[in-house]
Structures are given as structure tokens and as C-alpha cells.
């Protein structure tokens, strides 16, 4: 069924509401004027000043390190959690385990951040870089588990059973058969976790400490005193990093899917 005129209009308004503000931010990051709302000509001076802003660059470096570490750890834990949810369906505590996985998805970030803060204070852990990594890993692994679980539900287990019947150990079967087939979902989960960690403000503000200020926190603290063109430049770079990462992940996923279909076609032809 073709979309009607009303559907197209609503879709256009929705996309315009989402992306026009981002487009305006990107355009005004090249504004020569110090006033962010007054166009004074094209210039890249704010990008040059941003690179020389040590506080902003330190916050950006902390953000990238936190995002990479939390996304990587969260992807490993989330993949294992997805395997447990799909493969071990008869364990008594499965319902409780599922609830613990899904809870951070619906729980307000303020509650999550405050709970982690109270936990770190109770165990006497000084807040800093690693507490932010732990906090981000806690909620990003849930998203990874959902993405990987959706792939495992439609996974053909006969391939694993064939490898096990031929004498392949379970661990080797996982790395040789299962992991390559679910890799697109794992990569998608990592990208989602990386993006969520990259722009998190609420949870990081509760769990951060001296020397671990992330870029969203730095931007928020400066915006409260007034938006500067350097902030526009920093946000534009964040948008560019996320966009490039999504494009790379999409291309890699499509290539892997094309290679899989090609291998299946060759195997069918040979048979």
C-alpha cells in the first residue's frame, strides 16, 4: 500500500523537527561572528580555537575513552546475557534475570545514576574515570543484549549441532560458527552502546569525579553561561563522528550479509 499524502506530510514534519535544529547547529559552527544567532560570514576559526581549548579537548578525550571501553565491555556482557536468555529457557531464575536485563531500559536515568552513586559511596569507591565506565557499561549492555537476542531467536542451531557432531568443542563452535553469524548484530549493538555512552549526561554527572569530566558535562556547564561558537564546533564534530561510525557499520553489515548470501548461493549451486 502506497503512503498517502497525510502520511508523507506527517513524516516530513517529523524529520524536519528532528534534523533542522541539527542542521542549523552545523551551519552556525562555521559562523564568523561571536554571536551564535547572527550570521557574520563563513569561517573555520572556531574549530581552530576549539583545538586549542585544552579543557574541551581533555573532556572529549575522556568521553571517547569511556565510550570505547564501556561499549566494548558492554558488548561482551550483553552478548553473553543474550545467549543465556535464548539458550537457557528452563532455568528457574530466568524471569528474574530477564527483568534485571530489561529494567535499565525503562528506568529513568536519574534513578540509575543516583543508585550507582549510592553504591559507589557505600563501597567507598572514589568517583572518577572508572566509575563512569562501570556506570555506562551497566546500561549499555542491556541494549546490546536486546539487539543480539533478536538475532539469536532466528538463529539456525543446526549449524552448531553439525559442528558438535563432527567433534568440534563447544567453545570453538561458538567462535567458529555462532559468533561470525551473529557478528552483524554484535557490531550493531556495539555502535548503539558507543553512541549512548557518547552523549550521556545524566548518569555521567552522578558518577563522575575530578579529572573525569565528559564532553556532554563540559558542554552543559558552558551552555548555562551562554552558547559559544566553540560549542557548536564541538557538537558538529560529535555529529560527524557518530555519522561516520554509523555509515561504516552499515557498509560492513551489508558487505557481510552480501558475502553470506553469496556463500550460501555457491554452496547451493555446488550441491
PDB file of C-alpha atoms in Angstrom, residues 47-181:
ATOM      1  CA  UNK A  47      37.352  24.889  15.038  1.00  0.00           C
ATOM      2  CA  UNK A  48      40.903  26.193  15.391  1.00  0.00           C
ATOM      3  CA  UNK A  49      40.106  27.725  18.769  1.00  0.00           C
ATOM      4  CA  UNK A  50      38.384  24.535  19.844  1.00  0.00           C
ATOM      5  CA  UNK A  51      41.526  22.504  19.125  1.00  0.00           C
ATOM      6  CA  UNK A  52      43.496  24.903  21.343  1.00  0.00           C
ATOM      7  CA  UNK A  53      40.939  24.721  24.161  1.00  0.00           C
ATOM      8  CA  UNK A  54      42.665  22.230  26.472  1.00  0.00           C
ATOM      9  CA  UNK A  55      39.700  21.799  28.814  1.00  0.00           C
ATOM     10  CA  UNK A  56      37.370  20.967  25.931  1.00  0.00           C
ATOM     11  CA  UNK A  57      39.874  18.593  24.313  1.00  0.00           C
ATOM     12  CA  UNK A  58      40.533  16.797  27.609  1.00  0.00           C
ATOM     13  CA  UNK A  59      36.781  16.310  28.068  1.00  0.00           C
ATOM     14  CA  UNK A  60      36.471  14.985  24.503  1.00  0.00           C
ATOM     15  CA  UNK A  61      39.319  12.515  25.059  1.00  0.00           C
ATOM     16  CA  UNK A  62      37.736  11.281  28.296  1.00  0.00           C
ATOM     17  CA  UNK A  63      34.393  10.849  26.513  1.00  0.00           C
ATOM     18  CA  UNK A  64      35.904   8.798  23.688  1.00  0.00           C
ATOM     19  CA  UNK A  65      37.836   6.551  26.075  1.00  0.00           C
ATOM     20  CA  UNK A  66      34.756   5.984  28.232  1.00  0.00           C
ATOM     21  CA  UNK A  67      32.607   5.254  25.181  1.00  0.00           C
ATOM     22  CA  UNK A  68      35.071   2.762  23.663  1.00  0.00           C
ATOM     23  CA  UNK A  69      35.688   0.903  26.926  1.00  0.00           C
ATOM     24  CA  UNK A  70      32.075   0.805  28.087  1.00  0.00           C
ATOM     25  CA  UNK A  71      30.806  -0.186  24.636  1.00  0.00           C
ATOM     26  CA  UNK A  72      33.381  -2.981  24.339  1.00  0.00           C
ATOM     27  CA  UNK A  73      32.777  -4.377  27.831  1.00  0.00           C
ATOM     28  CA  UNK A  74      29.028  -3.919  27.464  1.00  0.00           C
ATOM     29  CA  UNK A  75      29.049  -5.751  24.127  1.00  0.00           C
ATOM     30  CA  UNK A  76      30.799  -8.778  25.645  1.00  0.00           C
ATOM     31  CA  UNK A  77      28.489  -8.885  28.670  1.00  0.00           C
ATOM     32  CA  UNK A  78      25.390  -8.126  26.610  1.00  0.00           C
ATOM     33  CA  UNK A  79      26.180 -10.889  24.117  1.00  0.00           C
ATOM     34  CA  UNK A  80      26.656 -13.398  26.935  1.00  0.00           C
ATOM     35  CA  UNK A  81      23.410 -12.236  28.524  1.00  0.00           C
ATOM     36  CA  UNK A  82      21.570 -12.659  25.215  1.00  0.00           C
ATOM     37  CA  UNK A  83      22.947 -16.188  24.862  1.00  0.00           C
ATOM     38  CA  UNK A  84      21.764 -17.020  28.372  1.00  0.00           C
ATOM     39  CA  UNK A  85      18.277 -15.631  27.704  1.00  0.00           C
ATOM     40  CA  UNK A  86      17.857 -17.551  24.433  1.00  0.00           C
ATOM     41  CA  UNK A  87      19.627 -20.830  25.194  1.00  0.00           C
ATOM     42  CA  UNK A  88      18.744 -21.413  28.865  1.00  0.00           C
ATOM     43  CA  UNK A  89      14.975 -21.103  28.794  1.00  0.00           C
ATOM     44  CA  UNK A  90      14.225 -23.570  31.590  1.00  0.00           C
ATOM     45  CA  UNK A  91      16.376 -22.214  34.404  1.00  0.00           C
ATOM     46  CA  UNK A  92      14.315 -21.184  37.464  1.00  0.00           C
ATOM     47  CA  UNK A  93      15.762 -17.666  37.719  1.00  0.00           C
ATOM     48  CA  UNK A  94      15.292 -16.819  34.041  1.00  0.00           C
ATOM     49  CA  UNK A  95      12.369 -14.467  34.704  1.00  0.00           C
ATOM     50  CA  UNK A  96      14.352 -12.583  37.345  1.00  0.00           C
ATOM     51  CA  UNK A  97      17.387 -12.437  35.066  1.00  0.00           C
ATOM     52  CA  UNK A  98      15.270 -11.085  32.198  1.00  0.00           C
ATOM     53  CA  UNK A  99      13.766  -8.432  34.466  1.00  0.00           C
ATOM     54  CA  UNK A 100      17.246  -7.340  35.583  1.00  0.00           C
ATOM     55  CA  UNK A 101      18.331  -7.019  31.948  1.00  0.00           C
ATOM     56  CA  UNK A 102      15.273  -5.042  30.847  1.00  0.00           C
ATOM     57  CA  UNK A 103      14.978  -2.819  33.944  1.00  0.00           C
ATOM     58  CA  UNK A 104      17.611  -0.203  32.939  1.00  0.00           C
ATOM     59  CA  UNK A 105      15.818   0.245  29.602  1.00  0.00           C
ATOM     60  CA  UNK A 106      12.683   1.635  31.251  1.00  0.00           C
ATOM     61  CA  UNK A 107      14.158   3.057  34.434  1.00  0.00           C
ATOM     62  CA  UNK A 108      14.698   6.859  34.455  1.00  0.00           C
ATOM     63  CA  UNK A 109      18.345   7.813  34.081  1.00  0.00           C
ATOM     64  CA  UNK A 110      18.140   9.898  37.251  1.00  0.00           C
ATOM     65  CA  UNK A 111      17.246   6.779  39.256  1.00  0.00           C
ATOM     66  CA  UNK A 112      20.034   4.773  37.629  1.00  0.00           C
ATOM     67  CA  UNK A 113      22.601   7.496  38.226  1.00  0.00           C
ATOM     68  CA  UNK A 114      21.551   8.047  41.837  1.00  0.00           C
ATOM     69  CA  UNK A 115      21.559   4.301  42.557  1.00  0.00           C
ATOM     70  CA  UNK A 116      25.076   3.927  41.183  1.00  0.00           C
ATOM     71  CA  UNK A 117      26.223   6.971  43.130  1.00  0.00           C
ATOM     72  CA  UNK A 118      24.899   5.495  46.383  1.00  0.00           C
ATOM     73  CA  UNK A 119      26.569   2.177  45.522  1.00  0.00           C
ATOM     74  CA  UNK A 120      29.963   3.783  44.934  1.00  0.00           C
ATOM     75  CA  UNK A 121      29.671   5.801  48.139  1.00  0.00           C
ATOM     76  CA  UNK A 122      28.617   2.715  50.130  1.00  0.00           C
ATOM     77  CA  UNK A 123      31.580   0.624  48.976  1.00  0.00           C
ATOM     78  CA  UNK A 124      33.989   3.531  49.366  1.00  0.00           C
ATOM     79  CA  UNK A 125      34.998   3.858  45.704  1.00  0.00           C
ATOM     80  CA  UNK A 126      36.321   7.251  44.665  1.00  0.00           C
ATOM     81  CA  UNK A 127      34.375   8.615  41.734  1.00  0.00           C
ATOM     82  CA  UNK A 128      36.364   9.172  38.569  1.00  0.00           C
ATOM     83  CA  UNK A 129      37.063   7.701  35.154  1.00  0.00           C
ATOM     84  CA  UNK A 130      36.409   4.062  36.022  1.00  0.00           C
ATOM     85  CA  UNK A 131      33.174   4.720  37.877  1.00  0.00           C
ATOM     86  CA  UNK A 132      31.824   6.407  34.731  1.00  0.00           C
ATOM     87  CA  UNK A 133      32.947   3.383  32.668  1.00  0.00           C
ATOM     88  CA  UNK A 134      31.190   1.000  35.061  1.00  0.00           C
ATOM     89  CA  UNK A 135      28.029   3.122  35.029  1.00  0.00           C
ATOM     90  CA  UNK A 136      27.910   3.316  31.240  1.00  0.00           C
ATOM     91  CA  UNK A 137      28.621  -0.405  30.923  1.00  0.00           C
ATOM     92  CA  UNK A 138      25.693  -1.100  33.241  1.00  0.00           C
ATOM     93  CA  UNK A 139      23.075   0.450  30.984  1.00  0.00           C
ATOM     94  CA  UNK A 140      24.664  -0.070  27.539  1.00  0.00           C
ATOM     95  CA  UNK A 141      24.945  -3.839  27.953  1.00  0.00           C
ATOM     96  CA  UNK A 142      21.140  -4.008  28.190  1.00  0.00           C
ATOM     97  CA  UNK A 143      20.742  -2.511  24.723  1.00  0.00           C
ATOM     98  CA  UNK A 144      23.348  -4.898  23.318  1.00  0.00           C
ATOM     99  CA  UNK A 145      21.539  -7.847  24.880  1.00  0.00           C
ATOM    100  CA  UNK A 146      18.270  -6.847  23.193  1.00  0.00           C
ATOM    101  CA  UNK A 147      19.895  -6.444  19.768  1.00  0.00           C
ATOM    102  CA  UNK A 148      21.837  -9.721  19.915  1.00  0.00           C
ATOM    103  CA  UNK A 149      18.875 -11.603  21.369  1.00  0.00           C
ATOM    104  CA  UNK A 150      16.719 -10.629  18.397  1.00  0.00           C
ATOM    105  CA  UNK A 151      19.321 -12.222  16.105  1.00  0.00           C
ATOM    106  CA  UNK A 152      19.727 -15.364  18.191  1.00  0.00           C
ATOM    107  CA  UNK A 153      15.976 -16.010  18.159  1.00  0.00           C
ATOM    108  CA  UNK A 154      16.110 -16.612  14.382  1.00  0.00           C
ATOM    109  CA  UNK A 155      19.483 -18.385  14.503  1.00  0.00           C
ATOM    110  CA  UNK A 156      19.687 -21.782  12.811  1.00  0.00           C
ATOM    111  CA  UNK A 157      21.102 -24.047  15.520  1.00  0.00           C
ATOM    112  CA  UNK A 158      21.500 -26.962  13.113  1.00  0.00           C
ATOM    113  CA  UNK A 159      24.831 -25.453  12.065  1.00  0.00           C
ATOM    114  CA  UNK A 160      26.088 -25.628  15.652  1.00  0.00           C
ATOM    115  CA  UNK A 161      24.749 -29.142  16.058  1.00  0.00           C
ATOM    116  CA  UNK A 162      26.528 -30.241  12.881  1.00  0.00           C
ATOM    117  CA  UNK A 163      29.826 -28.825  14.145  1.00  0.00           C
ATOM    118  CA  UNK A 164      29.376 -30.527  17.531  1.00  0.00           C
ATOM    119  CA  UNK A 165      28.547 -33.855  15.858  1.00  0.00           C
ATOM    120  CA  UNK A 166      31.788 -33.589  13.891  1.00  0.00           C
ATOM    121  CA  UNK A 167      33.753 -33.296  17.138  1.00  0.00           C
ATOM    122  CA  UNK A 168      34.178 -29.540  17.412  1.00  0.00           C
ATOM    123  CA  UNK A 169      34.363 -28.385  21.066  1.00  0.00           C
ATOM    124  CA  UNK A 170      31.570 -26.046  22.261  1.00  0.00           C
ATOM    125  CA  UNK A 171      33.888 -23.073  22.749  1.00  0.00           C
ATOM    126  CA  UNK A 172      35.421 -23.482  19.294  1.00  0.00           C
ATOM    127  CA  UNK A 173      31.941 -23.945  17.827  1.00  0.00           C
ATOM    128  CA  UNK A 174      30.892 -20.625  19.293  1.00  0.00           C
ATOM    129  CA  UNK A 175      33.860 -18.708  17.882  1.00  0.00           C
ATOM    130  CA  UNK A 176      33.896 -20.528  14.523  1.00  0.00           C
ATOM    131  CA  UNK A 177      30.155 -20.830  13.815  1.00  0.00           C
ATOM    132  CA  UNK A 178      27.938 -18.805  16.128  1.00  0.00           C
ATOM    133  CA  UNK A 179      29.910 -15.587  16.537  1.00  0.00           C
ATOM    134  CA  UNK A 180      30.558 -14.970  12.805  1.00  0.00           C
ATOM    135  CA  UNK A 181      26.852 -15.442  12.043  1.00  0.00           C
TER     136      UNK A 181
END
